[in-house]
Amino acid sequence: MTEFNTLAYWQQKAASMSFDGRAIINGKRVSSASGEVFDCISPVDGRILCEVASCDHKDVNDAVRVAREKFNSGVWADRSPAERKTTLLKFAALIKEHGEELALTETLDMGKPISDSTTVDVNATVRAIQWTAEAIDKLYDEVAPTSNKELGLVTREPVGVVAAIVPWNFPMIMAAWKLAPALAMGNSVILKPSEKSPLTALKFAELALEAGIPEGVLNVLPGFGHTAGKALALHDDVDTLVFTGSTAIAKQLMVYAGESNMKRVWTEAGGKSPNIVFADAPDLDRAAQAAAAAICFNQGEVCTAGSRLLVEDSIADEFIVKVREAVAQWQPGNPLDPKTNVGAIVDKAQQGRVLQYIETGKQEGATLALGGECCFQETGGCYIQPTVFEDVVPAMTIAKEEIFGPVLSVIRFKDEADALRIANDTIYGLAAGLWTNDLTRAHTFARKLRAGSVWVNDYDMGDMTAPFGGYKQSGNGRDKSLHAFDKYSEIKATWFRL
Ligand code: NAD
Ligand code: MN
């Protein structure tokens, strides 16, 4: 017996795993209507994990028809909230039960360290579904404050057919943040995972069936954005489209909605989040550790990555040394090794994009202080050293564009006004970090930050109780918390003359 949770353990388990890349429509595993497939390539070592169904508009038409039929039949929507809760809790329990297999699948498919996928990814996924399920039978509708001669009911109804298009950086968590409230409200769902990470979503559909979610209520269509994704976004019978991914595609989805049936579009898009360290930060060592984690966790492939580190001039020299030391603790390694804290970049294309940004940073005059190179090319996988650029100014490309890799831009600021100007000078508004011991400054500055999440004296915090989403071109609407239900419901006003 190989010892649990060692490199050998996970390698042995990986070797014994097989994957099914077919779509799930109406509760059945099916090949794409066209018969087209694509290879699912692991960024860990370049090996092909399986063939995946490349769905297009024909499969989308099938799935939307089924989802609509199931919605209209009431087989799920007409169950009581308490019944849907029980079924979703069973779904969460099954995900937990299959946690090891799902975590390993996630690691093989998109390269994140196994120590993260077994803990962060599985746990946050299970928690998202549990929390949302527990909430659904505790939500009351409203009675309007009318005269005694009337009765006004304000009721929430499911929207009907929801399409969810999700990215590859946290495939399970992003899917769960959409699926849980959509299903809890009684909708039918078509989930399109990223072509770069389709496997865990397909497994979800199997577990949902096992939990008792009726056939056809959750359909999963793997495929590319310009085929399956576009067809969902243009479909006239999809009521609501929810998305996490890039700002460019989020904008495109709004165009598709306008060109078709004006479906509701809710997007969680990119970020270029500022992490602002004032000279009076409570603990510079802890701030440096957090700044490193903010850009190295998940290989920097995080929409809230603290990719712009804003440091007050008076402590900059001292603080930057601490940051460099902290980032150096994050070293790429075999994602299957539980000791690894930086895994593989999702694929060659993303690796190329990140390396291109590193090149641009050098050309535009930033100082490369750490990392900046590819590594482990002999493995056939996609790895990049965590990278720190100093002497970055806000006009540089690496200070403006979302890199989605482990590349930190350190920018100095003079005073509070300067920090605020730089922090908000971005098309994005997803998140921001703020380090100060001054209570008044913490509150006033946090209010002025144009971002959906602000963390004071920490970074990347939050659980299901906190809503998550962006200002400006980071999107609209919120995932998590009770606010998430807004995206998956219509509000109906019904008046009675008494
Ligand atoms: P993307 O926006 O291209 O893809 C996200 C999802 O949208 C995928 O499922 C994709 O198949 C789908 N999609 C793509 N084109 C589509 C279209 N025309 N119609 C409908 N669906 C479409 O993101 P990506 O290619 O995975 O990554 C590119 C960049 O996006 C990254 O480098 C990063 O900057 C950003 N990104 C951000 C997040 C985030 O959480 N905010 C997540 C992933 C990627
Ligand atoms: Mn993959």
mmCIF file with all atom_site columns, C-alpha atoms and ligand atoms in Angstrom, residues 165-169 174 192-196 223-226 229-230 233 243-246 249 252-253 256 268-271 303 350 353 402-404 430, ligand 1:
data_model
loop_
_atom_site.group_PDB
_atom_site.id
_atom_site.type_symbol
_atom_site.label_atom_id
_atom_site.label_alt_id
_atom_site.label_comp_id
_atom_site.label_asym_id
_atom_site.label_entity_id
_atom_site.label_seq_id
_atom_site.pdbx_PDB_ins_code
_atom_site.Cartn_x
_atom_site.Cartn_y
_atom_site.Cartn_z
_atom_site.occupancy
_atom_site.B_iso_or_equiv
_atom_site.pdbx_formal_charge
_atom_site.auth_seq_id
_atom_site.auth_comp_id
_atom_site.auth_asym_id
_atom_site.auth_atom_id
_atom_site.pdbx_PDB_model_num
ATOM   1  C CA  . ILE A 1 165 ? -20.465 29.423 -19.258 1.00 0.00 ? 165 ILE A CA  1
ATOM   2  C CA  . VAL A 1 166 ? -17.517 29.016 -16.906 1.00 0.00 ? 166 VAL A CA  1
ATOM   3  C CA  . PRO A 1 167 ? -13.723 29.319 -17.019 1.00 0.00 ? 167 PRO A CA  1
ATOM   4  C CA  . TRP A 1 168 ? -10.843 26.984 -16.287 1.00 0.00 ? 168 TRP A CA  1
ATOM   5  C CA  . ASN A 1 169 ? -9.144  28.518 -13.250 1.00 0.00 ? 169 ASN A CA  1
ATOM   6  C CA  . MET A 1 174 ? -17.166 28.543 -10.588 1.00 0.00 ? 174 MET A CA  1
ATOM   7  C CA  . LYS A 1 192 ? -20.676 24.739 -20.604 1.00 0.00 ? 192 LYS A CA  1
ATOM   8  C CA  . PRO A 1 193 ? -17.297 24.218 -18.977 1.00 0.00 ? 193 PRO A CA  1
ATOM   9  C CA  . SER A 1 194 ? -14.148 25.677 -20.507 1.00 0.00 ? 194 SER A CA  1
ATOM   10 C CA  . GLU A 1 195 ? -12.584 23.592 -23.270 1.00 0.00 ? 195 GLU A CA  1
ATOM   11 C CA  . LYS A 1 196 ? -9.448  23.726 -21.107 1.00 0.00 ? 196 LYS A CA  1
ATOM   12 C CA  . GLY A 1 223 ? -17.071 22.455 -26.323 1.00 0.00 ? 223 GLY A CA  1
ATOM   13 C CA  . PHE A 1 224 ? -15.421 25.606 -27.535 1.00 0.00 ? 224 PHE A CA  1
ATOM   14 C CA  . GLY A 1 225 ? -16.528 29.161 -26.932 1.00 0.00 ? 225 GLY A CA  1
ATOM   15 C CA  . HIS A 1 226 ? -17.062 30.042 -30.588 1.00 0.00 ? 226 HIS A CA  1
ATOM   16 C CA  . GLY A 1 229 ? -20.712 28.915 -26.070 1.00 0.00 ? 229 GLY A CA  1
ATOM   17 C CA  . LYS A 1 230 ? -21.808 31.181 -28.884 1.00 0.00 ? 230 LYS A CA  1
ATOM   18 C CA  . ALA A 1 233 ? -25.574 32.874 -26.013 1.00 0.00 ? 233 ALA A CA  1
ATOM   19 C CA  . PHE A 1 243 ? -20.672 33.796 -17.181 1.00 0.00 ? 243 PHE A CA  1
ATOM   20 C CA  . THR A 1 244 ? -17.260 33.950 -15.568 1.00 0.00 ? 244 THR A CA  1
ATOM   21 C CA  . GLY A 1 245 ? -14.255 34.598 -17.800 1.00 0.00 ? 245 GLY A CA  1
ATOM   22 C CA  . SER A 1 246 ? -12.598 37.412 -19.680 1.00 0.00 ? 246 SER A CA  1
ATOM   23 C CA  . ILE A 1 249 ? -15.984 37.599 -24.038 1.00 0.00 ? 249 ILE A CA  1
ATOM   24 C CA  . GLN A 1 252 ? -19.409 39.708 -26.719 1.00 0.00 ? 252 GLN A CA  1
ATOM   25 C CA  . LEU A 1 253 ? -22.102 37.842 -24.777 1.00 0.00 ? 253 LEU A CA  1
ATOM   26 C CA  . TYR A 1 256 ? -25.224 38.082 -28.632 1.00 0.00 ? 256 TYR A CA  1
ATOM   27 C CA  . GLU A 1 268 ? -18.030 38.042 -13.683 1.00 0.00 ? 268 GLU A CA  1
ATOM   28 C CA  . ALA A 1 269 ? -15.100 39.161 -15.777 1.00 0.00 ? 269 ALA A CA  1
ATOM   29 C CA  . GLY A 1 270 ? -11.479 40.116 -15.341 1.00 0.00 ? 270 GLY A CA  1
ATOM   30 C CA  . GLY A 1 271 ? -9.555  42.106 -12.790 1.00 0.00 ? 271 GLY A CA  1
ATOM   31 C CA  . CYS A 1 303 ? -9.589  36.876 -11.242 1.00 0.00 ? 303 CYS A CA  1
ATOM   32 C CA  . GLN A 1 350 ? -1.852  30.611 -21.664 1.00 0.00 ? 350 GLN A CA  1
ATOM   33 C CA  . ARG A 1 353 ? 0.493   34.693 -23.218 1.00 0.00 ? 353 ARG A CA  1
ATOM   34 C CA  . GLU A 1 402 ? -4.944  41.183 -16.812 1.00 0.00 ? 402 GLU A CA  1
ATOM   35 C CA  . ILE A 1 403 ? -2.093  38.702 -17.224 1.00 0.00 ? 403 ILE A CA  1
ATOM   36 C CA  . PHE A 1 404 ? -3.692  35.724 -15.473 1.00 0.00 ? 404 PHE A CA  1
ATOM   37 C CA  . LEU A 1 430 ? -13.275 43.413 -8.967  1.00 0.00 ? 430 LEU A CA  1
HETATM 38 P P1  . NAD B 2 .   ? -12.545 33.222 -22.005 1.00 0.00 ? 1   NAD B P1  1
HETATM 39 O O1  . NAD B 2 .   ? -13.311 34.391 -21.562 1.00 0.00 ? 1   NAD B O1  1
HETATM 40 O O2  . NAD B 2 .   ? -12.101 33.170 -23.414 1.00 0.00 ? 1   NAD B O2  1
HETATM 41 O O3  . NAD B 2 .   ? -13.379 31.894 -21.727 1.00 0.00 ? 1   NAD B O3  1
HETATM 42 C C1  . NAD B 2 .   ? -14.266 31.716 -20.650 1.00 0.00 ? 1   NAD B C1  1
HETATM 43 C C2  . NAD B 2 .   ? -15.407 30.831 -21.112 1.00 0.00 ? 1   NAD B C2  1
HETATM 44 O O4  . NAD B 2 .   ? -16.097 31.475 -22.184 1.00 0.00 ? 1   NAD B O4  1
HETATM 45 C C3  . NAD B 2 .   ? -14.968 29.476 -21.657 1.00 0.00 ? 1   NAD B C3  1
HETATM 46 O O5  . NAD B 2 .   ? -15.908 28.490 -21.283 1.00 0.00 ? 1   NAD B O5  1
HETATM 47 C C4  . NAD B 2 .   ? -15.003 29.705 -23.150 1.00 0.00 ? 1   NAD B C4  1
HETATM 48 O O6  . NAD B 2 .   ? -15.200 28.523 -23.898 1.00 0.00 ? 1   NAD B O6  1
HETATM 49 C C5  . NAD B 2 .   ? -16.195 30.616 -23.309 1.00 0.00 ? 1   NAD B C5  1
HETATM 50 N N1  . NAD B 2 .   ? -16.175 31.426 -24.537 1.00 0.00 ? 1   NAD B N1  1
HETATM 51 C C6  . NAD B 2 .   ? -15.102 31.877 -25.217 1.00 0.00 ? 1   NAD B C6  1
HETATM 52 N N2  . NAD B 2 .   ? -15.502 32.533 -26.314 1.00 0.00 ? 1   NAD B N2  1
HETATM 53 C C7  . NAD B 2 .   ? -16.850 32.513 -26.330 1.00 0.00 ? 1   NAD B C7  1
HETATM 54 C C8  . NAD B 2 .   ? -17.845 33.031 -27.217 1.00 0.00 ? 1   NAD B C8  1
HETATM 55 N N3  . NAD B 2 .   ? -17.520 33.725 -28.309 1.00 0.00 ? 1   NAD B N3  1
HETATM 56 N N4  . NAD B 2 .   ? -19.134 32.818 -26.911 1.00 0.00 ? 1   NAD B N4  1
HETATM 57 C C9  . NAD B 2 .   ? -19.489 32.151 -25.812 1.00 0.00 ? 1   NAD B C9  1
HETATM 58 N N5  . NAD B 2 .   ? -18.600 31.616 -24.958 1.00 0.00 ? 1   NAD B N5  1
HETATM 59 C C10 . NAD B 2 .   ? -17.287 31.806 -25.204 1.00 0.00 ? 1   NAD B C10 1
HETATM 60 O O7  . NAD B 2 .   ? -11.323 33.043 -21.075 1.00 0.00 ? 1   NAD B O7  1
HETATM 61 P P2  . NAD B 2 .   ? -10.080 32.057 -21.342 1.00 0.00 ? 1   NAD B P2  1
HETATM 62 O O8  . NAD B 2 .   ? -9.778  31.859 -22.779 1.00 0.00 ? 1   NAD B O8  1
HETATM 63 O O9  . NAD B 2 .   ? -10.354 30.853 -20.606 1.00 0.00 ? 1   NAD B O9  1
HETATM 64 O O10 . NAD B 2 .   ? -8.925  32.943 -20.767 1.00 0.00 ? 1   NAD B O10 1
HETATM 65 C C11 . NAD B 2 .   ? -8.517  34.142 -21.424 1.00 0.00 ? 1   NAD B C11 1
HETATM 66 C C12 . NAD B 2 .   ? -8.327  35.247 -20.432 1.00 0.00 ? 1   NAD B C12 1
HETATM 67 O O11 . NAD B 2 .   ? -9.547  35.507 -19.736 1.00 0.00 ? 1   NAD B O11 1
HETATM 68 C C13 . NAD B 2 .   ? -7.364  34.925 -19.313 1.00 0.00 ? 1   NAD B C13 1
HETATM 69 O O12 . NAD B 2 .   ? -6.049  35.122 -19.659 1.00 0.00 ? 1   NAD B O12 1
HETATM 70 C C14 . NAD B 2 .   ? -7.836  35.862 -18.249 1.00 0.00 ? 1   NAD B C14 1
HETATM 71 O O13 . NAD B 2 .   ? -7.308  37.142 -18.463 1.00 0.00 ? 1   NAD B O13 1
HETATM 72 C C15 . NAD B 2 .   ? -9.301  35.901 -18.425 1.00 0.00 ? 1   NAD B C15 1
HETATM 73 N N6  . NAD B 2 .   ? -10.017 34.994 -17.499 1.00 0.00 ? 1   NAD B N6  1
HETATM 74 C C16 . NAD B 2 .   ? -10.617 35.531 -16.417 1.00 0.00 ? 1   NAD B C16 1
HETATM 75 C C17 . NAD B 2 .   ? -11.289 34.697 -15.533 1.00 0.00 ? 1   NAD B C17 1
HETATM 76 C C18 . NAD B 2 .   ? -11.956 35.226 -14.325 1.00 0.00 ? 1   NAD B C18 1
HETATM 77 O O14 . NAD B 2 .   ? -12.280 34.459 -13.430 1.00 0.00 ? 1   NAD B O14 1
HETATM 78 N N7  . NAD B 2 .   ? -12.252 36.492 -14.240 1.00 0.00 ? 1   NAD B N7  1
HETATM 79 C C19 . NAD B 2 .   ? -11.312 33.336 -15.730 1.00 0.00 ? 1   NAD B C19 1
HETATM 80 C C20 . NAD B 2 .   ? -10.699 32.811 -16.859 1.00 0.00 ? 1   NAD B C20 1
HETATM 81 C C21 . NAD B 2 .   ? -10.062 33.672 -17.727 1.00 0.00 ? 1   NAD B C21 1
#
